[in-house]
Amino acid sequence: MLMEHTMNMPPTCNTALLAWIDEAVTLCTPDRVHWCDGSDAEYQRLCDELVAHGTFTRLDPARRPNSFLARSHASDVARVEDRTFMCAQSRAEAGPTNNWADPREMKATLRGLFKGCMRGRTMYIIPFSMGPLDSPIAKIGIEITDSAYVVVNMRIMTCMGRAVLDKLGAQGTFIPCLHSVGAPLQPGQPDVPWPCEPDPQKKYIVHFPDEPSIWSYGSGYGGNALLGKKCLALRIASVVARKEGWMAEHMLILCLTSPQGTKHYICAAFPSACGKTNLAMMQPTLPGWKVTCIGDDIAWMRIGADGRLYAVNPETGFFGVAPGTSQQSNPHAMASCTRNSIFTNVALTPDGDVWWEDMGVPAPASAIDWEGKPWTPDCGRKAAHPNARFTAPAKQCPVIDPDWQNPAGVPISAILFGGRRPGTIPLVAEAFSWEHGVFMGSSAGSETTAAALGQAGILRRDPFAMLPFCGYHMGDYFAHWLSMAQRTERAKLPRVFFVNWFRKNAEGKWLWPGYGDNSRVLKWICERVDGGGKAVTTPIGNVPAPNALDVTGLQISAAALQELCSVDRERWLKEADDIAAYYATFDTHLPAALRTQLEDLRTRLAAK
Ligand code: OXD
Ligand code: MN
């Protein structure tokens, strides 16, 4: 085909890929096409171009080498869940927790939007792998984008470039991910630092799970635009995983090593703002114990040859929330972003560094805020956007686990579910069985606080922390979890626990210090896995027996410890009613085994 644009030589002879690129070029009509090779030289060149363009500000190399600040458009600051669609063949397949649109109608709408959308711009072709290239579980995606900001972020977050095309070869299959910021340029029209579609109703984050493919239009921010992360590694992967018999989960993966050198790998699923990144790379307060990090956001898990569940982190970077990250809350995240990092929507200090709220260092006397305006501590505005992010290479984390890129993954001993629950849920409870664990995950959620939303005690159920990320009917997803017990010997499955670092006393004070002291709970969990760790059985699960939690060196009263592990029957009966009402939303898709779990819970609560 004769093309009017300029293009470097396609470094592939994969016919399906070349045909798709031709189709995309014809539809989007970019001025230039660039195949990304993933090299350092390419990364540096694109960063220089972003600086020249005004999208990036280079930070002071003496303070933060090879690092940049970007400010987004004020309308483009977060994932847009209400504009995210799962276009399965039928609404029923997508289920009640997803926005659905007919795939043919949605394709027609998108073709209209993408027509000519890259005029005046460069089309970048990003070959990427989610998961180590040599892992049997890795998936190859190709993202087409007209955003250089997306390219450089994808280089940190994924295994990206030439090696991926080599792996793909002439016949390999890939997941097409088409992305545009939705801001074509007329001849002579000046560009802006952060092009995007400002009308929220014209942004579309669309998944076609049957193909599978992803089309994203109008946003350049985070999970809307870095399509390997939430779109591919969770929404599309969850659909593929169900078909292929594995699991794609919104979970951190960590390794806890005891003073004797015993290692346990643990996965944990918490909704947003519950400290997943902090737990993933925490510094234990228990002397001699060590946490190393395999991943902070996504786990792909499958049964290995020995019958155990193995987890892989499909990402190569952290895309962490900056505000609240400090030496106290997460020293290892702070160390991860000291160099080679990209900051989006944080404040710029006069000495060319970054600053955000609750960074643990005094606010600068003046700064440039995330909107590019002059800022002072008394101006009444936040300097950083609450969803400001750092993009940092995972290999820079001081406690990255030596096996973090092991293609076989790491064997999981325990799975944790958690949430922000000021009442009702104890500090930790162990499930009686796999099915009871699935029940715990399916009913997970977080309570809002008066400070945050003005409505205290409102509980938002977020099953398995997958509410925005499960690509198909949530009831069928519960069934998939249950089915794992048929794929291996039960004894080889991880133990399941519910944890709650956020329980408060009657005066509204936190009962548990959290952060590094959570290692004390992890220690008990590992003791349970190894057959020790004293527990008492309650109607809702096994909780630590008095004195079973190692609180050496911790200032905590016996009364607080007792309250933390207490189970209030009245509150739990209400909890059961609330779970029943939530389960009703899944109608006939709710697995019978979970109805039985709920009934069994009620029976245990009713028993003397
Ligand atoms: C994330 C999220 O950005 O869960 O990881 O929203
Ligand atoms: Mn996440």
Coordinates of C-alpha atoms and ligand atoms in Angstrom, one line a residue:
M1 CA 0.0 0.0 0.0
L2 CA 1.2 3.5 -0.8
M3 CA 1.3 5.8 2.2
E4 CA 1.7 9.5 2.3
H5 CA 3.1 9.6 5.8
T6 CA 6.8 8.8 6.7
M7 CA 7.5 5.5 8.4
N8 CA 10.6 3.8 9.6
M9 CA 11.0 0.3 8.2
P10 CA 8.5 -2.2 9.8
P11 CA 10.8 -4.3 11.9
T12 CA 8.5 -7.3 11.6
C13 CA 7.1 -9.6 8.9
N14 CA 4.1 -10.6 11.1
T15 CA 1.3 -10.4 8.4
A16 CA -1.5 -9.9 10.9
L17 CA 0.3 -7.1 12.6
L18 CA 1.3 -5.4 9.3
A19 CA -2.3 -5.6 8.1
W20 CA -3.7 -4.1 11.3
I21 CA -1.1 -1.3 11.2
D22 CA -2.2 -0.5 7.6
E23 CA -5.8 -0.5 8.6
A24 CA -5.1 1.9 11.6
V25 CA -3.0 4.2 9.4
T26 CA -5.8 4.4 6.8
L27 CA -8.3 5.2 9.6
C28 CA -6.3 7.6 11.8
T29 CA -4.2 9.3 9.0
P30 CA -1.2 10.3 11.1
D31 CA 1.5 12.5 9.5
R32 CA 4.3 10.1 10.6
V33 CA 4.5 6.5 11.8
H34 CA 7.2 5.3 14.3
W35 CA 7.9 1.7 15.3
C36 CA 9.2 1.8 18.9
D37 CA 12.4 -0.2 19.5
G38 CA 12.4 0.3 23.3
S39 CA 16.0 1.5 23.3
D40 CA 17.4 3.9 25.8
A41 CA 18.3 6.2 22.9
E42 CA 14.7 6.3 21.8
Y43 CA 13.5 7.0 25.3
Q44 CA 15.9 9.9 25.7
R45 CA 15.0 11.3 22.4
L46 CA 11.2 11.2 23.1
C47 CA 11.8 12.8 26.6
D48 CA 13.8 15.6 24.9
E49 CA 11.0 16.1 22.4
L50 CA 8.4 16.2 25.3
V51 CA 10.5 18.8 27.0
A52 CA 10.8 20.9 23.8
H53 CA 7.0 20.6 23.4
G54 CA 6.2 21.8 26.9
T55 CA 4.7 18.5 28.1
F56 CA 7.7 17.6 30.3
T57 CA 9.8 19.7 32.6
R58 CA 13.2 18.2 33.2
L59 CA 13.8 18.0 37.0
D60 CA 17.1 19.1 38.5
P61 CA 19.5 16.3 37.4
A62 CA 21.5 16.8 40.7
R63 CA 18.4 16.1 42.7
R64 CA 16.4 13.7 40.6
P65 CA 18.5 12.4 37.6
N66 CA 16.8 11.6 34.3
S67 CA 13.4 12.5 35.7
F68 CA 10.5 14.6 34.4
L69 CA 7.3 16.3 35.5
A70 CA 4.2 16.3 33.4
R71 CA 1.0 18.4 34.0
S72 CA -2.1 17.0 32.4
H73 CA -5.1 18.9 31.2
A74 CA -7.4 19.7 34.2
S75 CA -10.1 17.5 32.7
D76 CA -7.9 14.5 32.3
V77 CA -6.7 13.4 35.8
A78 CA -8.0 9.9 36.5
R79 CA -9.5 6.7 35.1
V80 CA -13.0 7.3 33.7
E81 CA -15.1 4.4 35.0
D82 CA -18.4 5.8 33.6
R83 CA -16.8 5.9 30.1
T84 CA -15.4 2.4 30.3
F85 CA -17.2 -0.3 28.4
M86 CA -17.1 -4.1 28.1
C87 CA -18.6 -4.9 24.7
A88 CA -19.4 -8.6 25.1
Q89 CA -22.0 -10.1 22.7
S90 CA -24.7 -9.6 25.2
R91 CA -25.4 -7.3 28.2
A92 CA -25.8 -10.4 30.4
E93 CA -22.2 -11.5 29.7
A94 CA -20.8 -8.2 30.9
G95 CA -23.1 -8.3 34.0
P96 CA -24.4 -5.6 36.3
T97 CA -21.0 -4.2 37.3
N98 CA -19.9 -3.2 33.8
N99 CA -21.1 -0.6 31.3
W100 CA -22.2 -2.5 28.2
A101 CA -22.7 -1.5 24.6
D102 CA -23.5 -3.6 21.5
P103 CA -20.1 -4.4 20.0
R104 CA -21.2 -3.6 16.4
E105 CA -22.7 -0.2 17.3
M106 CA -19.7 0.7 19.5
K107 CA -17.3 -0.2 16.7
A108 CA -19.2 2.1 14.4
T109 CA -19.1 5.0 16.9
L110 CA -15.4 4.4 17.5
R111 CA -14.6 4.3 13.7
G112 CA -16.3 7.7 13.4
L113 CA -14.2 9.1 16.3
F114 CA -10.9 7.6 15.1
K115 CA -11.4 8.8 11.5
G116 CA -8.5 11.3 10.9
C117 CA -7.9 11.5 14.7
M118 CA -4.0 11.5 14.3
R119 CA -3.8 14.2 11.7
G120 CA -0.7 16.3 12.3
R121 CA 0.6 13.8 14.8
T122 CA 3.0 10.8 14.9
M123 CA 1.6 7.4 15.3
Y124 CA 3.8 5.3 17.6
I125 CA 3.6 1.5 17.5
I126 CA 4.5 0.0 20.9
P127 CA 5.2 -3.8 21.0
F128 CA 4.9 -4.8 24.7
S129 CA 4.7 -7.9 26.8
M130 CA 2.8 -8.2 30.0
G131 CA 4.8 -10.7 32.0
P132 CA 8.4 -11.7 31.4
L133 CA 8.9 -12.5 27.7
D134 CA 10.1 -16.0 28.5
S135 CA 7.1 -16.8 30.7
P136 CA 4.5 -19.2 29.4
I137 CA 1.8 -16.9 30.9
A138 CA 3.0 -13.7 29.2
K139 CA 0.7 -11.9 26.7
I140 CA 1.9 -9.7 23.9
G141 CA 0.0 -6.5 23.1
I142 CA 0.7 -3.9 20.5
E143 CA -0.4 -0.4 21.4
I144 CA -0.8 2.2 18.7
T145 CA -0.9 5.7 20.2
D146 CA -0.4 9.3 19.2
S147 CA 1.0 10.2 22.6
A148 CA 4.8 10.2 23.2
Y149 CA 4.0 10.5 27.0
V150 CA 2.2 7.1 26.7
V151 CA 5.3 5.6 24.9
V152 CA 7.8 6.7 27.7
N153 CA 5.4 5.5 30.5
M154 CA 4.8 2.2 28.7
R155 CA 8.6 1.7 28.6
I156 CA 8.8 1.9 32.4
M157 CA 5.6 -0.1 33.0
T158 CA 6.1 -3.0 30.5
C159 CA 8.7 -5.0 28.8
M160 CA 8.6 -3.1 25.5
G161 CA 10.3 -2.9 22.1
R162 CA 12.3 -4.9 19.6
A163 CA 12.6 -8.1 21.7
V164 CA 8.8 -8.3 21.8
L165 CA 8.5 -8.3 18.0
D166 CA 11.3 -10.9 17.8
K167 CA 9.3 -13.1 20.2
L168 CA 6.1 -12.5 18.2
G169 CA 7.7 -13.7 15.0
A170 CA 5.8 -14.0 11.7
Q171 CA 2.9 -16.0 13.0
G172 CA 2.5 -15.0 16.7
T173 CA -0.7 -13.5 18.0
F174 CA -1.1 -10.2 19.9
I175 CA -3.8 -8.1 21.5
P176 CA -4.4 -4.9 19.4
C177 CA -4.7 -1.8 21.6
L178 CA -5.6 1.3 19.7
H179 CA -5.2 4.6 21.5
S180 CA -5.6 8.3 20.6
V181 CA -5.8 11.4 22.6
G182 CA -8.5 12.5 20.2
A183 CA -7.0 15.9 19.3
P184 CA -6.1 16.1 15.5
L185 CA -4.3 19.2 14.4
Q186 CA -5.3 21.3 11.4
P187 CA -2.5 22.4 9.2
G188 CA -0.7 25.2 11.0
Q189 CA -2.6 24.7 14.2
P190 CA -0.3 25.0 17.3
D191 CA -0.3 22.0 19.6
V192 CA -0.9 22.2 23.4
P193 CA 1.3 20.5 26.1
W194 CA -1.4 17.9 27.0
P195 CA -3.7 17.3 24.1
C196 CA -6.9 15.3 24.9
E197 CA -10.7 15.4 24.3
P198 CA -12.0 17.8 27.0
D199 CA -15.6 16.7 26.7
P200 CA -16.0 13.8 29.2
Q201 CA -18.9 12.3 27.2
K202 CA -16.5 11.9 24.2
K203 CA -14.0 9.8 26.1
Y204 CA -14.2 6.1 25.4
I205 CA -12.3 3.2 27.1
V206 CA -13.7 0.2 25.2
H207 CA -12.9 -3.5 25.4
F208 CA -14.0 -6.1 22.9
P209 CA -13.4 -9.3 24.9
D210 CA -14.4 -11.7 22.2
E211 CA -11.7 -10.4 19.7
P212 CA -10.0 -9.5 22.1
S213 CA -9.0 -5.8 21.4
I214 CA -9.0 -2.4 23.2
W215 CA -9.9 1.0 21.7
S216 CA -9.3 4.0 23.9
Y217 CA -10.1 7.6 22.8
G218 CA -9.9 11.0 24.3
S219 CA -7.7 10.6 27.4
G220 CA -3.9 10.5 27.8
Y221 CA -4.0 9.7 31.5
G222 CA -2.9 6.5 33.4
G223 CA -5.1 3.5 33.1
N224 CA -7.1 5.2 30.3
A225 CA -4.1 5.4 28.1
L226 CA -1.4 3.0 29.3
L227 CA -3.4 0.1 27.9
G228 CA -1.3 -2.7 29.2
K229 CA -2.3 -2.1 32.8
K230 CA -6.0 -2.1 33.7
C231 CA -7.4 -2.7 30.2
L232 CA -5.2 -5.6 29.1
A233 CA -3.7 -7.1 32.3
L234 CA -7.0 -7.0 34.2
R235 CA -10.2 -6.5 32.1
I236 CA -9.2 -8.5 29.0
A237 CA -6.9 -10.9 30.9
S238 CA -9.7 -11.7 33.3
V239 CA -11.8 -12.9 30.4
V240 CA -8.9 -14.8 28.8
A241 CA -8.0 -16.3 32.2
R242 CA -11.4 -17.7 32.7
K243 CA -11.3 -19.4 29.3
E244 CA -7.8 -20.7 29.9
G245 CA -8.2 -21.7 33.6
W246 CA -6.0 -19.2 35.3
M247 CA -6.6 -15.9 37.3
A248 CA -5.9 -12.3 36.6
E249 CA -6.2 -10.3 39.8
H250 CA -5.9 -6.8 41.3
M251 CA -3.3 -7.9 43.8
L252 CA 0.1 -7.1 45.2
I253 CA 2.6 -9.9 45.6
L254 CA 5.2 -9.9 48.4
C255 CA 7.6 -12.3 50.0
L256 CA 7.9 -12.5 53.8
T257 CA 11.2 -14.0 55.1
S258 CA 11.5 -15.0 58.7
P259 CA 14.7 -14.6 60.7
Q260 CA 15.4 -18.3 60.1
G261 CA 15.2 -17.7 56.3
T262 CA 11.8 -19.3 55.7
K263 CA 10.0 -17.6 52.8
H264 CA 6.3 -17.3 52.2
Y265 CA 4.8 -15.6 49.1
I266 CA 1.6 -13.7 49.8
C267 CA -0.9 -12.0 47.4
A268 CA -3.3 -9.3 48.7
A269 CA -6.3 -7.6 47.1
F270 CA -7.4 -4.3 48.6
P271 CA -9.6 -1.6 47.0
S272 CA -8.0 1.8 46.2
A273 CA -6.7 3.9 49.1
C274 CA -6.2 0.9 51.3
G275 CA -2.4 0.8 51.1
K276 CA -1.6 -1.9 48.6
T277 CA 1.7 -0.3 47.4
N278 CA 2.7 0.4 51.1
L279 CA 2.1 -3.3 52.1
A280 CA 3.9 -4.6 49.0
M281 CA 7.2 -3.1 49.9
M282 CA 6.8 -2.6 53.7
Q283 CA 9.6 -2.4 56.2
P284 CA 8.7 -4.8 59.0
T285 CA 9.0 -3.5 62.6
L286 CA 9.5 -7.1 63.8
P287 CA 13.3 -7.6 64.2
G288 CA 14.9 -10.0 61.7
W289 CA 11.8 -10.2 59.4
K290 CA 12.1 -9.0 55.8
V291 CA 9.6 -8.1 53.1
T292 CA 10.6 -8.2 49.5
C293 CA 8.3 -7.0 46.6
I294 CA 7.3 -8.9 43.5
G295 CA 4.5 -6.5 42.5
D296 CA 2.2 -3.8 43.8
D297 CA -0.9 -3.9 41.6
I298 CA -1.5 -7.0 39.5
A299 CA -1.0 -10.7 39.9
W300 CA -1.5 -13.4 37.2
M301 CA -1.8 -16.8 38.8
R302 CA -2.0 -20.3 37.6
I303 CA -1.6 -23.8 38.9
G304 CA 2.0 -25.0 38.4
A305 CA 3.2 -28.5 37.7
D306 CA 3.4 -29.3 41.5
G307 CA -0.2 -28.3 42.0
R308 CA 0.5 -25.1 43.8
L309 CA -0.8 -21.6 42.7
Y310 CA 2.0 -19.5 41.1
A311 CA 1.9 -15.8 40.7
V312 CA 3.6 -13.5 38.2
N313 CA 3.6 -9.7 38.2
P314 CA 2.9 -8.7 34.6
E315 CA 4.3 -5.2 35.0
T316 CA 7.8 -3.8 35.2
G317 CA 7.1 -0.5 37.0
F318 CA 5.0 1.2 39.7
F319 CA 2.4 3.7 38.8
G320 CA 1.8 4.9 42.3
V321 CA -0.3 7.6 43.9
A322 CA 2.2 10.3 45.1
P323 CA 0.2 12.2 47.8
G324 CA 0.6 10.4 51.1
T325 CA 3.7 8.6 50.0
S326 CA 6.5 9.5 52.4
Q327 CA 9.6 8.2 54.3
Q328 CA 7.2 7.1 57.0
S329 CA 4.4 5.5 54.9
N330 CA 6.6 4.0 52.2
P331 CA 10.4 4.6 52.3
H332 CA 11.0 2.0 49.5
A333 CA 8.5 3.7 47.1
M334 CA 10.3 7.0 47.9
A335 CA 13.6 5.3 47.0
S336 CA 12.2 3.8 43.9
C337 CA 11.4 7.2 42.3
T338 CA 14.7 9.0 43.1
R339 CA 15.8 8.7 39.4
N340 CA 14.6 7.6 35.9
S341 CA 11.0 8.5 36.9
I342 CA 8.1 10.4 35.6
F343 CA 5.9 12.5 37.8
T344 CA 2.4 13.6 36.7
N345 CA 0.4 16.4 38.4
V346 CA 2.7 16.9 41.4
A347 CA 4.1 20.4 42.3
L348 CA 7.4 21.8 41.0
T349 CA 9.7 23.3 43.7
P350 CA 11.9 26.4 43.0
D351 CA 15.0 24.1 43.1
G352 CA 13.7 21.9 40.3
D353 CA 12.4 19.0 42.4
V354 CA 8.9 17.7 43.1
W355 CA 6.6 18.0 46.1
W356 CA 3.2 16.7 47.1
E357 CA 0.9 16.7 50.1
D358 CA 1.9 14.4 53.0
M359 CA 5.4 13.8 51.5
G360 CA 6.8 14.1 55.0
V361 CA 9.0 17.1 54.2
P362 CA 8.0 20.7 54.8
A363 CA 6.1 22.4 52.0
P364 CA 8.3 24.7 50.0
A365 CA 7.7 28.5 50.6
S366 CA 6.5 28.6 47.0
A367 CA 6.0 26.2 44.1
I368 CA 4.2 25.7 40.8
D369 CA 1.1 23.6 41.4
W370 CA -0.1 20.8 39.2
E371 CA -2.1 23.2 37.1
G372 CA 1.0 25.3 36.4
K373 CA -0.1 28.1 38.7
P374 CA 2.0 29.8 41.4
W375 CA 1.3 28.2 44.8
T376 CA 2.1 29.0 48.4
P377 CA 1.3 26.9 51.5
D378 CA -1.4 29.4 52.6
C379 CA -3.1 29.8 49.2
G380 CA -6.0 27.4 50.1
R381 CA -5.4 25.0 47.2
K382 CA -3.6 21.6 47.0
A383 CA -0.2 21.8 45.3
A384 CA -0.5 18.2 43.8
H385 CA -3.7 16.7 42.4
P386 CA -4.9 14.0 44.8
N387 CA -4.5 11.4 42.0
A388 CA -1.0 12.6 41.1
R389 CA 1.3 9.8 40.2
F390 CA 4.9 8.6 40.0
T391 CA 6.0 6.2 37.3
A392 CA 9.1 4.4 38.5
P393 CA 11.0 1.3 37.3
A394 CA 10.3 -1.7 39.7
K395 CA 14.0 -2.7 39.5
Q396 CA 14.8 0.5 41.4
C397 CA 12.9 -0.6 44.5
P398 CA 15.5 -1.4 47.2
V399 CA 13.5 -4.4 48.3
I400 CA 12.6 -5.9 44.9
D401 CA 12.5 -9.7 45.2
P402 CA 15.2 -11.6 43.4
D403 CA 12.4 -13.7 41.8
W404 CA 10.3 -10.8 40.7
Q405 CA 10.7 -11.7 37.0
N406 CA 10.9 -15.4 37.4
P407 CA 9.0 -16.7 34.3
A408 CA 7.5 -19.5 36.4
G409 CA 6.2 -17.1 39.0
V410 CA 6.4 -17.6 42.8
P411 CA 4.3 -20.2 44.8
I412 CA 1.6 -18.5 46.8
S413 CA 1.1 -19.5 50.5
A414 CA -1.7 -17.1 51.4
I415 CA -4.2 -14.8 49.7
L416 CA -5.4 -11.7 51.7
F417 CA -8.5 -9.6 51.1
G418 CA -8.9 -6.3 52.9
G419 CA -10.7 -3.0 53.1
R420 CA -11.2 0.0 55.2
R421 CA -13.7 -1.2 57.8
P422 CA -13.9 1.0 60.9
G423 CA -16.2 -1.6 62.6
T424 CA -17.3 -5.2 62.3
I425 CA -14.3 -6.8 60.6
P426 CA -11.5 -8.0 62.9
L427 CA -7.8 -7.3 62.3
V428 CA -7.4 -10.7 60.7
A429 CA -9.6 -13.7 60.2
E430 CA -8.7 -17.0 58.5
A431 CA -11.2 -18.7 56.2
F432 CA -12.4 -22.2 57.1
S433 CA -12.1 -23.4 53.5
W434 CA -11.4 -22.3 49.9
E435 CA -15.2 -21.7 49.4
H436 CA -15.3 -19.6 52.6
G437 CA -12.3 -17.7 51.3
V438 CA -14.2 -17.0 48.0
F439 CA -17.1 -15.8 50.1
M440 CA -14.8 -13.4 52.0
G441 CA -13.4 -12.1 48.7
S442 CA -16.8 -11.7 47.1
S443 CA -18.2 -9.7 50.0
A444 CA -15.1 -7.4 50.4
G445 CA -15.6 -3.7 50.5
S446 CA -14.5 -0.4 52.1
E447 CA -16.4 1.9 54.3
T448 CA -16.3 5.6 53.6
T449 CA -15.5 8.1 56.4
A450 CA -17.2 11.4 57.2
A451 CA -14.0 13.2 56.4
A452 CA -13.8 11.7 52.9
L453 CA -17.4 11.8 51.7
G454 CA -19.6 13.5 54.2
Q455 CA -21.5 10.2 54.7
A456 CA -20.0 8.1 57.5
G457 CA -20.3 4.4 57.4
I458 CA -21.3 4.0 53.8
L459 CA -20.1 0.6 52.6
R460 CA -19.1 0.2 49.0
R461 CA -18.8 -3.5 48.1
D462 CA -15.7 -4.1 45.9
P463 CA -15.5 -7.9 45.4
F464 CA -11.9 -9.0 45.2
A465 CA -11.0 -5.3 44.7
M466 CA -12.1 -6.0 41.1
L467 CA -15.2 -3.9 40.8
P468 CA -13.8 -1.6 38.1
F469 CA -11.6 -4.3 36.5
C470 CA -13.5 -7.6 36.1
G471 CA -14.2 -8.0 32.4
Y472 CA -17.3 -10.2 32.6
H473 CA -20.3 -11.0 34.8
M474 CA -19.1 -10.7 38.4
G475 CA -21.3 -13.8 39.4
D476 CA -19.5 -15.9 36.8
Y477 CA -16.2 -14.5 38.1
F478 CA -17.1 -15.8 41.6
A479 CA -17.8 -19.2 40.0
H480 CA -14.4 -19.1 38.3
W481 CA -12.7 -18.6 41.7
L482 CA -14.7 -21.5 43.2
S483 CA -13.6 -23.7 40.2
M484 CA -9.9 -23.4 41.2
A485 CA -10.6 -26.0 43.9
Q486 CA -11.4 -28.5 41.2
R487 CA -8.1 -27.8 39.4
T488 CA -5.7 -29.0 42.1
E489 CA -5.6 -30.7 45.5
R490 CA -7.3 -28.5 48.1
A491 CA -4.3 -28.8 50.4
K492 CA -2.1 -27.2 47.8
L493 CA -4.3 -24.1 47.4
P494 CA -3.3 -20.9 49.3
R495 CA -5.0 -20.3 52.7
V496 CA -7.3 -17.3 52.5
F497 CA -7.5 -14.5 55.1
F498 CA -9.4 -11.2 55.6
V499 CA -7.4 -8.3 57.1
N500 CA -8.5 -4.9 58.3
W501 CA -5.9 -2.4 59.4
F502 CA -8.5 0.3 59.9
R503 CA -10.7 -0.8 62.8
K504 CA -11.5 2.0 65.2
N505 CA -12.6 2.1 68.9
A506 CA -15.8 3.8 70.2
E507 CA -14.0 7.1 70.3
G508 CA -13.2 6.8 66.6
K509 CA -9.4 6.2 67.1
W510 CA -7.5 3.6 65.1
L511 CA -6.9 0.5 67.2
W512 CA -3.9 -0.7 65.1
P513 CA -0.8 1.2 64.1
G514 CA -0.6 -0.3 60.6
Y515 CA 2.4 0.2 58.2
G516 CA 5.5 -1.8 59.3
D517 CA 3.5 -3.3 62.3
N518 CA 1.3 -5.2 59.8
S519 CA 4.3 -7.6 59.6
R520 CA 3.0 -8.9 63.0
V521 CA -0.2 -10.0 61.3
L522 CA 1.7 -11.4 58.3
K523 CA 3.8 -13.4 60.8
W524 CA 0.7 -15.0 62.3
I525 CA -0.6 -15.8 58.8
C526 CA 2.6 -17.6 57.9
E527 CA 2.5 -19.5 61.2
R528 CA -1.0 -20.6 60.3
V529 CA 0.1 -21.8 56.9
D530 CA 2.9 -23.8 58.6
G531 CA 0.5 -25.5 61.0
G532 CA 1.2 -23.4 64.1
G533 CA -0.1 -20.0 65.1
K534 CA -2.8 -20.4 67.8
A535 CA -6.3 -19.4 66.8
V536 CA -9.8 -19.3 68.2
T537 CA -12.7 -20.3 66.0
T538 CA -15.5 -17.7 65.7
P539 CA -18.6 -17.8 63.5
I540 CA -16.8 -15.6 60.9
G541 CA -13.4 -17.4 60.8
N542 CA -10.3 -18.2 62.9
V543 CA -8.9 -15.2 64.6
P544 CA -5.6 -15.0 66.6
A545 CA -5.8 -16.5 70.1
P546 CA -5.0 -14.2 73.0
N547 CA -1.1 -13.8 72.9
A548 CA -0.9 -15.4 69.5
L549 CA 0.1 -12.1 67.7
D550 CA 3.7 -11.1 68.2
V551 CA 3.4 -7.6 69.8
T552 CA 7.0 -7.5 71.2
G553 CA 8.1 -3.9 71.3
L554 CA 4.6 -2.5 70.4
Q555 CA 2.8 -0.2 72.8
I556 CA -0.7 -1.6 72.6
S557 CA -3.1 -2.4 75.4
A558 CA -4.6 -5.9 76.0
A559 CA -8.0 -4.3 75.7
A560 CA -7.2 -2.9 72.3
L561 CA -5.9 -6.2 71.1
Q562 CA -9.0 -7.9 72.3
E563 CA -11.3 -5.4 70.6
L564 CA -9.3 -5.7 67.4
C565 CA -10.0 -9.5 67.2
S566 CA -13.6 -9.4 68.6
V567 CA -16.6 -10.5 66.7
D568 CA -19.9 -8.7 67.4
R569 CA -22.8 -11.0 66.5
E570 CA -25.4 -8.1 66.1
R571 CA -23.1 -6.3 63.7
W572 CA -22.3 -9.5 61.8
L573 CA -26.0 -10.3 61.4
K574 CA -26.5 -6.9 59.8
E575 CA -23.4 -7.6 57.7
A576 CA -25.0 -10.9 56.5
D577 CA -28.2 -9.0 55.5
D578 CA -26.1 -6.5 53.6
I579 CA -24.2 -9.2 51.8
A580 CA -27.5 -10.9 50.9
A581 CA -28.8 -7.7 49.4
Y582 CA -25.6 -7.3 47.4
Y583 CA -25.7 -10.9 46.3
A584 CA -29.3 -10.4 45.0
T585 CA -27.8 -8.0 42.3
F586 CA -26.1 -11.0 40.7
D587 CA -29.4 -12.9 40.3
T588 CA -29.1 -16.4 38.8
H589 CA -25.3 -15.9 38.2
L590 CA -24.6 -16.1 41.9
P591 CA -23.0 -19.6 42.5
A592 CA -25.1 -21.8 44.9
A593 CA -21.9 -22.4 46.9
L594 CA -21.8 -18.8 48.0
R595 CA -25.5 -18.8 49.0
T596 CA -24.6 -21.8 51.1
Q597 CA -21.7 -19.9 52.6
L598 CA -24.0 -17.0 53.6
E599 CA -26.5 -19.4 55.1
D600 CA -23.8 -21.2 57.0
L601 CA -22.5 -17.9 58.4
R602 CA -26.0 -17.0 59.6
T603 CA -26.4 -20.4 61.2
R604 CA -23.0 -20.1 63.0
L605 CA -24.0 -16.6 64.2
A606 CA -27.3 -17.8 65.5
A607 CA -25.7 -20.8 67.4
K608 CA -25.1 -20.2 71.1
Ligands
OXD1 C1 -4.5 2.0 40.1 C2 -5.9 1.8 40.5 O1 -4.2 3.0 39.5 O2 -6.3 0.8 41.0 O3 -3.7 1.1 40.4 O4 -6.7 2.7 40.3
MN2 MN -4.7 -0.7 41.0

